[in-house]
Amino acid sequence: MPDRTTSRRPPPVERFRPADLDGIDWGKLRTTCPVSPAEGPDGTRVWLVSRYPDIRKVLGGPAFSVSPIDPERGVGTAETNESIFQDPPEHTRLRGLVAGPFAIGCVGRYREAIRAKADQLLAAMGGVTDVMADFAKPLTMNVIAEVVGVPEPDRAMFQRLSDQLLVPLSEAQGVVALKGWKQLNDYVRELIAHRRRTRGSEGTDLLAHLIRAQREQDAVDDVELATMVLGLPVAGYVSTANAISVAVRYLLEFGWLPQVRTAPDLRAKFVEEVLRVQSGDNGESMPRFAAKEVRIGDVTVGKGDMVVAPLVAANRDEDLFADPDVFDPQRPGLLKHLAFGFGIHRCLGANLARLELQVAVDALAECGLDFRMLEAWKAVPWRVNMLGDRFPERMLVEARGRGV
């Protein structure tokens, strides 16, 4: 019999990856063919949407499903999935259960702990250091693990297993990923069992929150509980680490570090511009499927057709963001960016990710270190993992005391 106390298998691989969109001139598409036919990785027809309002319509519209369409039922096929990334009503139920701990009023209580960890990591830097390995990844894993309820002694191991799972797409169904998934499943199952034996639902972390919901409301089953405890750290930490690496790039390569040091009120705008421009360096929204025939711009999209609505295209739409390829924290309308997606599937961890990035920038600006990039951004090796995220394998800098 299948093990019903934990998720049965890794999440489905992206049907269309950010890397599949490399080299597309979104500005030209917006001018010539804003809803453009293309061929997906498996040879099926795909519609590429490139204008900001059309992307919002696809991501937020009830006419689009996150699952392939069942032709007879006209709705998503509801593939085996215990995560929040499925259609209503199951999405509504599960997201409602986990939204509370990620609300803006709740994540703020982690600010001091995030800053303490950031300061600790920066204090250990000196000479040649890897921003990803020595700062961005351990910082973000520590934060999401704290929110979810992974004990501090286990966090390095949890990060290692997460990295083992998030292997390149070419290896996604291989031995490495499946072994990592099994090890993570086993760990999460033991973690849940240990919490039930000891603290139970005591605490404010997500694990306690879900155990309470299960005990008091019978609102979540064991498989769903384990899937969310496992999946949220895996999905959340790499994308935020990537955003921090992009922030470091602009702080160093484009000379923004002295400016944010002397003008703290600039930092919030700097963070929002990082979020806008990092779309494309990180994973994109998963594709949608038309649940019925629907009009997008001047094009009629057929029922069941796959539609790709890239965040990178929305966040570089010239109609909203003048000179979109220029990094400008002072640009008007900056908060209209869609770095976290749009609609009911907008990133659950958006408030936490924004806070982590804000604190990381504060810590970098105030740490008393000077940094120098040791290789050009274009020379940094990148990988694409099984969830569709792209991330730099390393980001080497030289760190030294200011004035040294």
mmCIF file of C-alpha atoms in Angstrom, residues 11-18 20 41 85 169 172-173 283-288 306 308 384-389:
data_model
loop_
_atom_site.group_PDB
_atom_site.id
_atom_site.type_symbol
_atom_site.label_atom_id
_atom_site.label_comp_id
_atom_site.label_asym_id
_atom_site.label_seq_id
_atom_site.Cartn_x
_atom_site.Cartn_y
_atom_site.Cartn_z
ATOM 1 C CA PRO A 11 5.955 17.786 -7.508
ATOM 2 C CA PRO A 12 5.340 17.813 -11.264
ATOM 3 C CA VAL A 13 8.146 19.281 -13.317
ATOM 4 C CA GLU A 14 7.369 22.632 -14.910
ATOM 5 C CA ARG A 15 5.692 22.234 -18.255
ATOM 6 C CA PHE A 16 7.357 25.405 -19.463
ATOM 7 C CA ARG A 17 10.551 26.687 -17.842
ATOM 8 C CA PRO A 18 12.018 30.175 -17.595
ATOM 9 C CA ASP A 20 12.622 28.142 -22.481
ATOM 10 C CA PRO A 41 8.805 21.643 -24.830
ATOM 11 C CA PHE A 85 -0.982 24.842 -6.262
ATOM 12 C CA LEU A 169 15.877 19.721 -14.758
ATOM 13 C CA ALA A 172 14.859 15.912 -12.085
ATOM 14 C CA GLN A 173 13.436 12.406 -12.357
ATOM 15 C CA GLY A 283 11.385 31.036 -11.687
ATOM 16 C CA GLU A 284 8.334 32.237 -13.554
ATOM 17 C CA SER A 285 4.670 31.591 -12.965
ATOM 18 C CA MET A 286 3.647 28.131 -14.011
ATOM 19 C CA PRO A 287 1.626 27.992 -17.224
ATOM 20 C CA ARG A 288 -2.138 28.189 -17.236
ATOM 21 C CA MET A 306 -1.615 26.268 -22.630
ATOM 22 C CA VAL A 308 2.418 31.235 -20.633
ATOM 23 C CA VAL A 384 17.874 25.375 -13.769
ATOM 24 C CA ASN A 385 16.304 23.132 -11.158
ATOM 25 C CA MET A 386 13.357 20.763 -11.345
ATOM 26 C CA LEU A 387 10.904 23.442 -10.156
ATOM 27 C CA GLY A 388 11.901 25.789 -12.961
ATOM 28 C CA ASP A 389 13.961 28.183 -10.839
#
